[in-house]
XYZ file of C-alpha atoms in Angstrom:
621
model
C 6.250 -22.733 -23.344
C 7.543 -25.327 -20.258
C 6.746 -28.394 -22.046
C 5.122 -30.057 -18.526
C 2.992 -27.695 -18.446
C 1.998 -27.580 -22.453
C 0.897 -31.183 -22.377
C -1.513 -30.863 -19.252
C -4.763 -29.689 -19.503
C -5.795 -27.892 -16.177
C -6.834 -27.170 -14.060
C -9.152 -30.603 -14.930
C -5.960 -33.065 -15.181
C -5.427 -31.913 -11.538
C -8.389 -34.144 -10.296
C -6.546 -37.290 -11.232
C -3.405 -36.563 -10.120
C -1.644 -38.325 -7.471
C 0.488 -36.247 -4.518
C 3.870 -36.876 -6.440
C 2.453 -35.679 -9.876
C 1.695 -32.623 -8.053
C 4.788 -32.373 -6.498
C 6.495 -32.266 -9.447
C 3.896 -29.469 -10.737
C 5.298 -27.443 -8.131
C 8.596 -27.329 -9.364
C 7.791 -26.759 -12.983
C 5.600 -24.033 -11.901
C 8.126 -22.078 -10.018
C 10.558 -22.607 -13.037
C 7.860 -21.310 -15.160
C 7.358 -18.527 -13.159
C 11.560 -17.089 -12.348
C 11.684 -17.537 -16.151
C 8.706 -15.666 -17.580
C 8.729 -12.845 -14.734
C 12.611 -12.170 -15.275
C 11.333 -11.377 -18.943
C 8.076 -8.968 -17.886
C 8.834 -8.212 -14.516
C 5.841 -8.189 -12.439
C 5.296 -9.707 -8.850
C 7.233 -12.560 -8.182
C 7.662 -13.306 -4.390
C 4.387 -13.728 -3.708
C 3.402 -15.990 -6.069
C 6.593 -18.360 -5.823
C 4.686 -18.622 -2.334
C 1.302 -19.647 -2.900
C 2.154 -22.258 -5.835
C 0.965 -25.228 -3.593
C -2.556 -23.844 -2.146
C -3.106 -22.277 -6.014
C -2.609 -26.410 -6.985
C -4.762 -27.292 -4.125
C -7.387 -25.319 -4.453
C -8.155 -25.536 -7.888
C -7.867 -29.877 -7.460
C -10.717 -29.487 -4.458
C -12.995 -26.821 -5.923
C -14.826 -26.901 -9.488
C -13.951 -23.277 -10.715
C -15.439 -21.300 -12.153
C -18.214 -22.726 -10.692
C -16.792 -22.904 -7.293
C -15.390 -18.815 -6.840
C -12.232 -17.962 -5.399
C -11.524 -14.693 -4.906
C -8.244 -13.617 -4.279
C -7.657 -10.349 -2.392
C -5.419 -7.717 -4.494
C -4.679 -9.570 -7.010
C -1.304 -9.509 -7.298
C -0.529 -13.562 -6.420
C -2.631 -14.735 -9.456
C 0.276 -16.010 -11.433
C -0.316 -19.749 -10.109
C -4.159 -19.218 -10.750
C -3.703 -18.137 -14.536
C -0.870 -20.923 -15.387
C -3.504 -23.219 -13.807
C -6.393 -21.731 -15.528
C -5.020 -22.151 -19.103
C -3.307 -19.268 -19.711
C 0.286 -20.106 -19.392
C 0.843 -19.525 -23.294
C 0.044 -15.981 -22.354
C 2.883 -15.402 -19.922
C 5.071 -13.602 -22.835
C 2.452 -10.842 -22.671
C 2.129 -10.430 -19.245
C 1.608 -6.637 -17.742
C 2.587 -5.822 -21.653
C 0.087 -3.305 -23.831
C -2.120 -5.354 -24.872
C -1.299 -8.567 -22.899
C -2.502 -10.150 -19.940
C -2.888 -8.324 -16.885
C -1.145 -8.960 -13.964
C -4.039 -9.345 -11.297
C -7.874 -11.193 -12.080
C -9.837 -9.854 -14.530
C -13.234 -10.879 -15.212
C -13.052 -10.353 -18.839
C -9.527 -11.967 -19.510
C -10.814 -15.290 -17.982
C -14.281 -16.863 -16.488
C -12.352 -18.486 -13.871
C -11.317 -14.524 -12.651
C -14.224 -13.811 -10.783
C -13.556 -10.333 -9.805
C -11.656 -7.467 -10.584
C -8.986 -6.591 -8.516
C -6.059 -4.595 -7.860
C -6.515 -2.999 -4.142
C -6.149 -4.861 -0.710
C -8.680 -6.101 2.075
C -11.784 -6.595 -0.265
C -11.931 -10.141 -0.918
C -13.988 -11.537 2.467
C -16.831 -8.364 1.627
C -16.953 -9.618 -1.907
C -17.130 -13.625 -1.334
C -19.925 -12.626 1.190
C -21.758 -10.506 -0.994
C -21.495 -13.614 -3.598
C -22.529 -16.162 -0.978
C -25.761 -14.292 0.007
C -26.469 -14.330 -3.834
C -25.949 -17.967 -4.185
C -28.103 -18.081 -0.849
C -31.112 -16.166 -2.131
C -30.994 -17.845 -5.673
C -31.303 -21.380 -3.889
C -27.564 -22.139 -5.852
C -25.037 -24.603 -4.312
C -21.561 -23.391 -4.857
C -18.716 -22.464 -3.137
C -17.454 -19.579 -2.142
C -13.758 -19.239 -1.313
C -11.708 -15.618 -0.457
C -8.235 -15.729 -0.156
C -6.906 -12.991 1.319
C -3.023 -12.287 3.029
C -1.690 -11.330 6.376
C -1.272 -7.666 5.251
C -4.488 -7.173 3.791
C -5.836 -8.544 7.349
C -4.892 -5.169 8.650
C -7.448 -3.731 6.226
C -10.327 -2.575 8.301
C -12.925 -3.452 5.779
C -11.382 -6.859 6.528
C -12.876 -7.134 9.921
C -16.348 -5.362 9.343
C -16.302 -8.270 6.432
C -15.483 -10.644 9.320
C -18.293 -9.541 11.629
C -20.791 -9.862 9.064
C -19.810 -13.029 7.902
C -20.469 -14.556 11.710
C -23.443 -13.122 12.049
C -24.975 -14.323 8.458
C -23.532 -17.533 9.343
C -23.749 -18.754 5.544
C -21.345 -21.656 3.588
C -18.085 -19.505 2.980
C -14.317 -20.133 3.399
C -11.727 -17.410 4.307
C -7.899 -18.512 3.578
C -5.575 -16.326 5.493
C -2.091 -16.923 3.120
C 0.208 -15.927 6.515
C 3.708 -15.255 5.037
C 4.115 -12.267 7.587
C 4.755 -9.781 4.858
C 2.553 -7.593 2.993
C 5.334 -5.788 0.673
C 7.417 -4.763 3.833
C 7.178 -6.902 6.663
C 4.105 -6.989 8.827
C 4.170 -4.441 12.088
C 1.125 -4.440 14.329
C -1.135 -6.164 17.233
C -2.307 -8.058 14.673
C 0.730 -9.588 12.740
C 1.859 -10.150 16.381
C -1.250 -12.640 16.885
C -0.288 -14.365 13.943
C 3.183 -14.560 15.045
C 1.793 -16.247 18.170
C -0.706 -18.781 15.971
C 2.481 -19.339 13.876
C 4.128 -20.592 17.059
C 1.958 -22.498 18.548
C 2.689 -25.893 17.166
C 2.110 -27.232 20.412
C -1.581 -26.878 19.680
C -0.833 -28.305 15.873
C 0.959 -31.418 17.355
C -2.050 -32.021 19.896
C -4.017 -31.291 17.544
C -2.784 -34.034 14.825
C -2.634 -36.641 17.442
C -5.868 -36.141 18.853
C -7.166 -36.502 15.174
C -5.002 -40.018 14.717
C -6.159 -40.988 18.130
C -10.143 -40.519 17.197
C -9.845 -41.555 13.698
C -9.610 -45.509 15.256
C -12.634 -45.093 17.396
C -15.540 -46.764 15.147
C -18.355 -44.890 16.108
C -18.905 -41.672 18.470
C -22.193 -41.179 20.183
C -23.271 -37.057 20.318
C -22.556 -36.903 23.624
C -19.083 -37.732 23.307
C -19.070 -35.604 20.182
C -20.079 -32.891 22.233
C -17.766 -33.696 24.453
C -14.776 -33.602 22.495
C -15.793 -30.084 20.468
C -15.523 -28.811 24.717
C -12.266 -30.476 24.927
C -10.694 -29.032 21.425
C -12.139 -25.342 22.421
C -10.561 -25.561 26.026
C -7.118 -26.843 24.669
C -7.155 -23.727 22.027
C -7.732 -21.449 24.804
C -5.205 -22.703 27.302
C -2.390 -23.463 24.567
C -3.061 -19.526 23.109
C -3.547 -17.352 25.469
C -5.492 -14.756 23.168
C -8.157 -17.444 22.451
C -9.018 -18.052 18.911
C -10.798 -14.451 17.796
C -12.584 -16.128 14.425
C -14.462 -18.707 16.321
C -15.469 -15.651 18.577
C -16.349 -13.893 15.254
C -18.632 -17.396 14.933
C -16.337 -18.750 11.970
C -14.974 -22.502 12.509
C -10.991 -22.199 12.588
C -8.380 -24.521 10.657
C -5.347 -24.416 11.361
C -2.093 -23.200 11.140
C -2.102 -25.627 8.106
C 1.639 -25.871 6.407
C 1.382 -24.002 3.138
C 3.729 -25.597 1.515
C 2.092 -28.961 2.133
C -0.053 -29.489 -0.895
C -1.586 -33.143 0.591
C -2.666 -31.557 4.153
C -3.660 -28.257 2.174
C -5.983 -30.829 0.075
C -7.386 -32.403 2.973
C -7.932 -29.587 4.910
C -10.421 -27.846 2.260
C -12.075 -31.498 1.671
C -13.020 -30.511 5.374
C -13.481 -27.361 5.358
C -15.712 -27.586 2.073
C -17.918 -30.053 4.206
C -18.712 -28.165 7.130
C -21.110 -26.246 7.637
C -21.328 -22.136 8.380
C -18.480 -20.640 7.505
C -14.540 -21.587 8.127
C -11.709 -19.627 8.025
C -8.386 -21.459 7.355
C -5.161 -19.952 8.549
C -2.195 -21.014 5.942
C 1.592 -20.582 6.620
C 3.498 -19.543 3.497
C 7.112 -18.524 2.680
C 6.867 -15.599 0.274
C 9.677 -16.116 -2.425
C 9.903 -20.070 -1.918
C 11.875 -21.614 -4.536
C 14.262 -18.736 -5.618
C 17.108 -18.312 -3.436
C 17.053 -14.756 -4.069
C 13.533 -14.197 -3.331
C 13.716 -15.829 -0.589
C 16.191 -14.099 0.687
C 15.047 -10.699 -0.219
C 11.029 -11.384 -0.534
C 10.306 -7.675 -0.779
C 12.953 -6.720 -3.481
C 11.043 -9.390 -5.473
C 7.532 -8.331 -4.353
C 7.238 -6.142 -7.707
C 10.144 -6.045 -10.026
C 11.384 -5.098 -13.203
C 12.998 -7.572 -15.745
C 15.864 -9.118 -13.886
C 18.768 -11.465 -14.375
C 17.753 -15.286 -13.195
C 21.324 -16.008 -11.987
C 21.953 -13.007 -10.103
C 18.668 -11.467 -9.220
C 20.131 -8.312 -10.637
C 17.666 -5.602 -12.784
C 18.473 -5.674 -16.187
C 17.511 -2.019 -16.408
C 18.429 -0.065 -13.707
C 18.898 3.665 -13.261
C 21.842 5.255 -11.798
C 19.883 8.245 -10.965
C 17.896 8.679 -7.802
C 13.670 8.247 -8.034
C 11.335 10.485 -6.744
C 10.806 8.403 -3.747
C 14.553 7.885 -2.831
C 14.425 12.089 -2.866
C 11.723 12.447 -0.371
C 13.209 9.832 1.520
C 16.447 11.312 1.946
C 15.144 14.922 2.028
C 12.941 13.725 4.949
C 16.026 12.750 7.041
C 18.033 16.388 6.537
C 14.382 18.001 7.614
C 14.340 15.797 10.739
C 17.630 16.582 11.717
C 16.943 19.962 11.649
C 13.482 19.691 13.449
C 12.644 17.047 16.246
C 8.468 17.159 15.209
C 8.997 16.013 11.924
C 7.699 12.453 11.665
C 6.744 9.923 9.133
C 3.552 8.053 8.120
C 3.347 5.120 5.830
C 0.825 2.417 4.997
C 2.334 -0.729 4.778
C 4.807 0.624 2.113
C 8.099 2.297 4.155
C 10.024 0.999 1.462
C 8.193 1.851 -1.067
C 7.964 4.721 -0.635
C 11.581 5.940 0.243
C 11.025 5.701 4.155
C 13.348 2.698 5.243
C 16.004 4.611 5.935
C 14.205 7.296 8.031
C 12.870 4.317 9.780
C 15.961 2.852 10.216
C 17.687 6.398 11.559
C 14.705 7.362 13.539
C 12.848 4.722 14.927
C 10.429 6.194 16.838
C 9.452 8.924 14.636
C 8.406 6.852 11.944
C 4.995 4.657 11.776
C 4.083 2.131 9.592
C 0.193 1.555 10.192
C -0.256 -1.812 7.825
C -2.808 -1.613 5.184
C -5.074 0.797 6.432
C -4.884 3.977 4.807
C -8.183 5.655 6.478
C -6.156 4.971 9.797
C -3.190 6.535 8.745
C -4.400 9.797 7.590
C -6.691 10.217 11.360
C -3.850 9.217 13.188
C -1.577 11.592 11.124
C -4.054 13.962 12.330
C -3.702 13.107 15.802
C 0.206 14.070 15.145
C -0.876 17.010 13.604
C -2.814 18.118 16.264
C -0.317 17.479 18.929
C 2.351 19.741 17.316
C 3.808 17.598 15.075
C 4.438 17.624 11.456
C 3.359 14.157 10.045
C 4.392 13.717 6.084
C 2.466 10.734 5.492
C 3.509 9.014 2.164
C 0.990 6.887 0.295
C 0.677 5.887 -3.459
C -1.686 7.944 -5.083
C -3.985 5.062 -5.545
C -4.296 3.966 -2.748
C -4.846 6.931 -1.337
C -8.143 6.686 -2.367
C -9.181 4.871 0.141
C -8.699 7.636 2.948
C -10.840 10.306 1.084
C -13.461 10.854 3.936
C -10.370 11.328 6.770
C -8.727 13.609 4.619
C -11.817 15.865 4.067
C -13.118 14.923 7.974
C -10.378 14.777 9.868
C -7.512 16.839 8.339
C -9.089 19.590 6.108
C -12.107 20.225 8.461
C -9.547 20.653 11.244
C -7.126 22.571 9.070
C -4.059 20.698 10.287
C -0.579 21.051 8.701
C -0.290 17.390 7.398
C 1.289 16.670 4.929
C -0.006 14.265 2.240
C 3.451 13.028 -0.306
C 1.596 11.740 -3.040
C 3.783 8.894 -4.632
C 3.141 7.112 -8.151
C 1.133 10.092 -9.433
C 0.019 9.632 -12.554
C 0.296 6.697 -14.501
C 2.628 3.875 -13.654
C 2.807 1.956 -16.181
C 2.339 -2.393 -15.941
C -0.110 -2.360 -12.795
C -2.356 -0.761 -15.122
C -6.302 0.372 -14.182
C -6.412 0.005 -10.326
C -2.743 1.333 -9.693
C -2.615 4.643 -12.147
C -2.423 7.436 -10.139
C -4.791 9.737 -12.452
C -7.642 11.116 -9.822
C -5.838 12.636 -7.056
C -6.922 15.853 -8.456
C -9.937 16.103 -8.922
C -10.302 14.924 -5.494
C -8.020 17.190 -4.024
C -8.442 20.148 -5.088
C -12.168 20.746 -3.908
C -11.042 20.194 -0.438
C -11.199 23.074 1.915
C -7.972 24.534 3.178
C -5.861 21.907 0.802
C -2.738 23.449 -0.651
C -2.040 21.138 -3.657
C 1.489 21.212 -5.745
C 3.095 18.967 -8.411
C 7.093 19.605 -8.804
C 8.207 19.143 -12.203
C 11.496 17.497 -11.122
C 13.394 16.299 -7.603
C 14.858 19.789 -7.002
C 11.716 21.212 -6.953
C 10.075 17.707 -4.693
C 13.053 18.943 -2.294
C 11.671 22.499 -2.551
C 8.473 22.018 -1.812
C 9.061 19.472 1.058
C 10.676 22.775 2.717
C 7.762 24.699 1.888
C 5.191 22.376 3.001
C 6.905 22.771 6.340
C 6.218 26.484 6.662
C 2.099 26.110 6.260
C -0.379 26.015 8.989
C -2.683 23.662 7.166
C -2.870 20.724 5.310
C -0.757 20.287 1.974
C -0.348 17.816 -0.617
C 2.513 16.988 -3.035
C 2.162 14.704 -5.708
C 4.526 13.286 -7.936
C 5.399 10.890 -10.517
C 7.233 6.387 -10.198
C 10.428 6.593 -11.399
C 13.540 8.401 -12.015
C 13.988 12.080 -10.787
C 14.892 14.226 -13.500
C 16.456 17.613 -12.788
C 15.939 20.315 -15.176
C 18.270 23.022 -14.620
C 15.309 25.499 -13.684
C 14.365 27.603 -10.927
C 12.906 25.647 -7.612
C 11.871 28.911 -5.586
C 8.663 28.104 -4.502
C 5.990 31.125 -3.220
C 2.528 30.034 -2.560
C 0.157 30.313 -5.325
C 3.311 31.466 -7.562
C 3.681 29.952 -11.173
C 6.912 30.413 -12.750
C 7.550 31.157 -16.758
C 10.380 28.549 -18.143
C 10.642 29.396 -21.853
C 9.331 32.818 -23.343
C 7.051 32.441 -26.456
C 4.051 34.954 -28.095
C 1.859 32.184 -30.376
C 0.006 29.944 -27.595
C 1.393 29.384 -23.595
C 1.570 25.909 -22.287
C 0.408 25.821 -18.399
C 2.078 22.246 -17.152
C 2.088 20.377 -13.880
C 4.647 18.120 -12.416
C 5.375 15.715 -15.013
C 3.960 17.084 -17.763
C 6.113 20.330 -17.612
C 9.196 18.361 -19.437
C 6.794 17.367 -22.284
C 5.428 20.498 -22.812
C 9.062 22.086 -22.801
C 9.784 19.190 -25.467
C 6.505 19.924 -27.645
C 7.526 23.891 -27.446
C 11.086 22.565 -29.242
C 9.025 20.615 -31.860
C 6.365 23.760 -32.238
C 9.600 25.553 -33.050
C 10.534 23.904 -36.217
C 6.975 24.197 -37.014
C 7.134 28.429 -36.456
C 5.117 28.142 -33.394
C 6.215 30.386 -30.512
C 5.107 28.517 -27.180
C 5.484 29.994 -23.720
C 5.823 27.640 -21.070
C 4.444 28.110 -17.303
C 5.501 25.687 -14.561
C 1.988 25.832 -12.689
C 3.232 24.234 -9.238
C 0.260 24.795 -7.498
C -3.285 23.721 -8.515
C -4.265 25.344 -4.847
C -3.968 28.122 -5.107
C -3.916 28.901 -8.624
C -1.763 31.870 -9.850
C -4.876 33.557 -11.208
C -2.993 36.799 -11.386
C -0.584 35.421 -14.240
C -3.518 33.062 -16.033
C -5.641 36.317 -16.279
C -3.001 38.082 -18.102
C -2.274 35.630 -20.143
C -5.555 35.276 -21.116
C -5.439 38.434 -22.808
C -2.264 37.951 -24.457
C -2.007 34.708 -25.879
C -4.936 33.814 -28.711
C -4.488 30.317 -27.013
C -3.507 28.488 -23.539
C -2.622 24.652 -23.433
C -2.953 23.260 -19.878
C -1.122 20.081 -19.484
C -1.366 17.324 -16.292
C -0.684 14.059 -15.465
C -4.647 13.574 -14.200
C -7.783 12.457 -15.595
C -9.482 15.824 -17.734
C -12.552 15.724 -15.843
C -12.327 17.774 -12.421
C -8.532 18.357 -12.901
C -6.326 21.637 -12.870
C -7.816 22.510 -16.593
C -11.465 22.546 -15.619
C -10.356 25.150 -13.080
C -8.657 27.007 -15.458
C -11.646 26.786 -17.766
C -13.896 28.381 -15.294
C -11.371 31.150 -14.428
C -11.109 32.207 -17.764
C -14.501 31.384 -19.111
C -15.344 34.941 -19.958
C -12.274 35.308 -21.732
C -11.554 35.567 -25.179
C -8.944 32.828 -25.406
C -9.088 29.502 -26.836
C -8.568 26.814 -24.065
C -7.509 23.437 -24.934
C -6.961 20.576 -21.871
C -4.324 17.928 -21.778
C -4.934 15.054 -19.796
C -5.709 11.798 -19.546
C -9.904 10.508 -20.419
C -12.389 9.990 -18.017
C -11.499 6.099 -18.130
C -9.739 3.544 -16.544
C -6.283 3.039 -18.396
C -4.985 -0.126 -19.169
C -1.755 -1.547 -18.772
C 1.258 -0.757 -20.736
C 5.036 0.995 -20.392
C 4.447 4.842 -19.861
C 5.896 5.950 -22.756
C 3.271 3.304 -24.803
C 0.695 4.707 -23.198
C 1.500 8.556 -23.545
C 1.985 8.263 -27.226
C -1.607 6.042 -27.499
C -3.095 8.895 -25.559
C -1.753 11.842 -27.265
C -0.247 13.030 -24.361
C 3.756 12.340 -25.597
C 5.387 15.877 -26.496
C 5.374 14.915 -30.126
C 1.246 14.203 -30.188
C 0.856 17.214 -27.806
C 2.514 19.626 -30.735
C 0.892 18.549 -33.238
C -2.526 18.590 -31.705
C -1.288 22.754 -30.694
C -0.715 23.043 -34.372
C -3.851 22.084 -35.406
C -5.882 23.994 -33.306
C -3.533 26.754 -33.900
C -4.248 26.281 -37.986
C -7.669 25.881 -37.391
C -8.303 28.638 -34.970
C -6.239 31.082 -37.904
């Protein structure tokens, strides 16, 4: 534990500390932080970049009184060191440990639990009414970043916020990244508020300048509020669009200036309506490295402090590099394949299809409702949009993919990445519903490879349909095993030949249920194992024969039970006489951990998974 930090009590000893004291907090804190994240992993950039408006907020405002929301969650680090938690760090994003973004039952001063983008201004308002209508007095703060700005449930937050003209205060923390860097009208608006220190220089002087006048009647008051509204507008030409939302503007304030931060929320805490303050931030500040390369630091594994180098890092291709590259030989070949991303090219294996073809691919920001109706707009042109999103986050463009996409029948193609669970992100970034919320959707052709052959295979295949298709697959390291990657619609395909019980797997699961029929072996347990591939259509031809030869089918998948490929298989077979039993994960939100930690706590590691088949087996006999 950084001894600075053991021998302060925050955030309360921030009240009486002077602008040097805090100063000196900063750099302790972003020691802190390189040190304890190189151990954990976990998101570093972004918090090496808010460390002074995390001080200054929590020396202006009385939290947890005072609520500050911060929107995704993900830049909480400051927050938690200043919110008595620092000891924790050790167990950060660990089983068991401290999560990496707010929650509400690791710490009173986390007001909200969060994990997804854009919902911080909705949920400060929603709290503000509540203080309003219970006659309270607190404040109500939402921090929320340039990226998550692109959210559209940040702006219909916005407009409501003007019109119930209530005490509130949005923070925009501008760094002009989300996790790749900001594209868009909007980031360009920043760019231009960025710029315009013209204005911030008038500004200043105009505040020096009235601060020696000793007393202003309301006329000249008046006056002067004419006066700073006309200078805004000539100075930026796009006018200031949050006092047109009716939200009192501050700003651009130097991030990385904890004394002006300070006196700028004095003010803004004093005013009345609400304000929205527009922050400049360099994401990564403090580490050369992450400075230099803010989104290779964004969300990272355990890592070397001198050379910024993973300590664990596969030689082997991911899932995501795959699609990526297999992408770019299917665009060669055909000039209407294009790609779709949500603020997360990178991520998702698209930089260098954006880098080799420009103009076919589109990176929407935040805003994944947008990009799936836009992808239909491709679609419906004659193109052939793959639009890659985490599964997660995917969520969040349900009604366009059932609406616009599914209701239209158009061939887009959904690439489902992080499917299933990913490990240290924990509850809001497992990928575990996809589906049960695909697979009821009209016209939807759904597959799960169960290695990067067979991601390559099915990218080709997708291709071929007429309608819309999703692929899902798993974070991490492609593995390749050895088997057939034919792929025929609706088709399963039989990988190991047993006569006791048959094992139906998707995607991921299919290497752990060829492991658990290797352990069901030494046990004298014969297992068959079927590499489903598609959920829709299911190969009901093959299930309903095995259902009359095998006294028992397994179905394994990397998705919640409830409304997953089992249930379907259930119904299929429910006037058979075959015991069913369903692998999966429970209809609950699963906390953080490594993969493999939480596969074996679940029962869903190949060793659990045979010995669960033996039992029932034993029992059944």
């Amino acid at each position: 534990m950084n001894k600075f930090l053991a021998k302060h009590r925050f955030p309360q000893d921030l009240k009486t500390m002077d602008y040097d004291e805090l100063e000196l907090l900063t750099y302790e804190i972003r020691d802190f932080l390189i040190e304890e994240v190189s151990r954990t992993g976990g998101h570093l950039s972004s918090n090496l970049g808010v460390v002074e408006l995390s001080i200054a907020l929590h020396k202006v405002f009385d939290a947890p009184e005072d609520k500050i929301i911060w929107d995704v969650g993900h830049q909480t680090y400051v927050h938690k060191i200043l919110t008595g938690r620092a000891e924790r760090f050790p167990t950060l994003r660990q089983l068991g440990g401290m999560s990496g973004f707010p929650k509400s039952s690791d710490s009173p001063y986390d007001v909200f639990d969060t994990g997804h983008s854009s919902t911080s201004i909705s949920l400060g308002l929603g709290l503000a009414a509540a203080r309003d209508l219970a006659g309270e007095d607190y404040q109500v703060v939402s921090v929320i970043g340039d990226g998550a700005m692109t959210g559209g449930m940040a702006f219909e937050a916005l407009n409501n916020v003007g019109a119930l003209d209530t005490g509130m205060i949005v923070i925009l923390n501008d760094n002009g990244m989300s996790i790749s860097p900001n594209t868009g009208g909007f980031s360009r608006y920043f760019g231009k508020l960025r710029g315009s220190r013209k204005y911030i220089s008038m500004k200043e002087q105009i505040k020096k300048n009235v601060s020696k006048v000793p007393w202003i009647g309301e006329g000249a008051v008046a006056g002067m509020q004419h006066a700073r509204d006309f200078i805004k507008y000539a100075v930026i030409d796009d006018g200031i669009m949050f006092e047109e939302l009716g939200l009192k503007y501050f700003g651009p304030v130097d991030g990385h200036d904890i004394k002006e931060l300070c006196e700028t929320l004095e003010l803004a805490k004093n005013a009345e309506g609400p304000v929205f303050i527009h922050v400049m931030t360099q994401k990564g500040k403090g580490y050369t490295k992450a400075e230099a390369n803010p989104n290779v630091f964004h969300g990272i594994g355990p890592f070397d402090m001198e050379t910024g180098q993973l300590l664990k890092k596969s030689s082997k291709p991911s899932y995501s590099n795959i699609f990526g590259n297999k992408l770019m030989e299917l665009a060669k070949s055909n000039d209407k394949v294009v790609a779709v991303s949500a603020a997360m090219l990178e991520g998702t294996g698209l930089e260098k299809f954006r880098r080799t073809f420009p103009k076919r691919a589109f990176d929407v920001g935040i805003a994944e409702g947008h990009a799936v109706t836009f992808a239909a707009g491709l679609a419906k042109s004659g193109y052939k949009p793959f639009i890659a999103i985490y599964s997660t986050f995917l969520q969040r463009g349900y009604d366009q993919m059932l609406e616009d996409v599914c209701l239209q029948n158009l061939p887009v193609i959904f690439c489902i990445d992080r499917a299933g669970i990913v490990g240290a992100d924990g509850e809001t970034h497992h990928g575990i519903f996809d589906l049960s919320y695909l697979k009821h959707m009209p016209n939807m052709t759904v597959m799960a490879p169960k290695d990067g052959k067979e991601l390559e295979a099915m990218m080709e295949y997708a291709l071929t349909l007429k309608g819309p298709c999703a692929i899902r697959y798993p974070r991490g390291t492609a593995i390749d095993l050895k088997k057939e990657n034919k792929i025929q619609k609706g088709k399963s395909h039989q990988l190991r030949r047993g006569t006791d019980v048959e094992l139906w797997a998707l995607g991921a699961m299919v290497e752990k249920a060829l492991d658990a029929a290797e352990l069901l072996k030494d046990k004298g347990i014969s297992a068959s194992v079927i590499n489903m591939e598609f959920v829709c259509p299911l190969d009901e031809e093959k299930l309903l024969k095995s259902a009359d030869k095998f006294p028992m089918i397994v179905t394994l998948e990397d998705n919640v039970v409830t409304g997953g490929a089992g249930e379907e298989i259930n119904t299929l077979l429910a006037n058979k006489p075959v015991k069913l039993l369903n692998v999966g994960w429970p209809d609950t939100f699963i906390e953080h951990g490594t993969c493999q930690e939480l596969y074996e706590k679940y029962g869903m590691d190949a060793a659990s998974i045979a010995e669960r088949i033996a039992e029932e087996l034993e029992e059944q006999a």
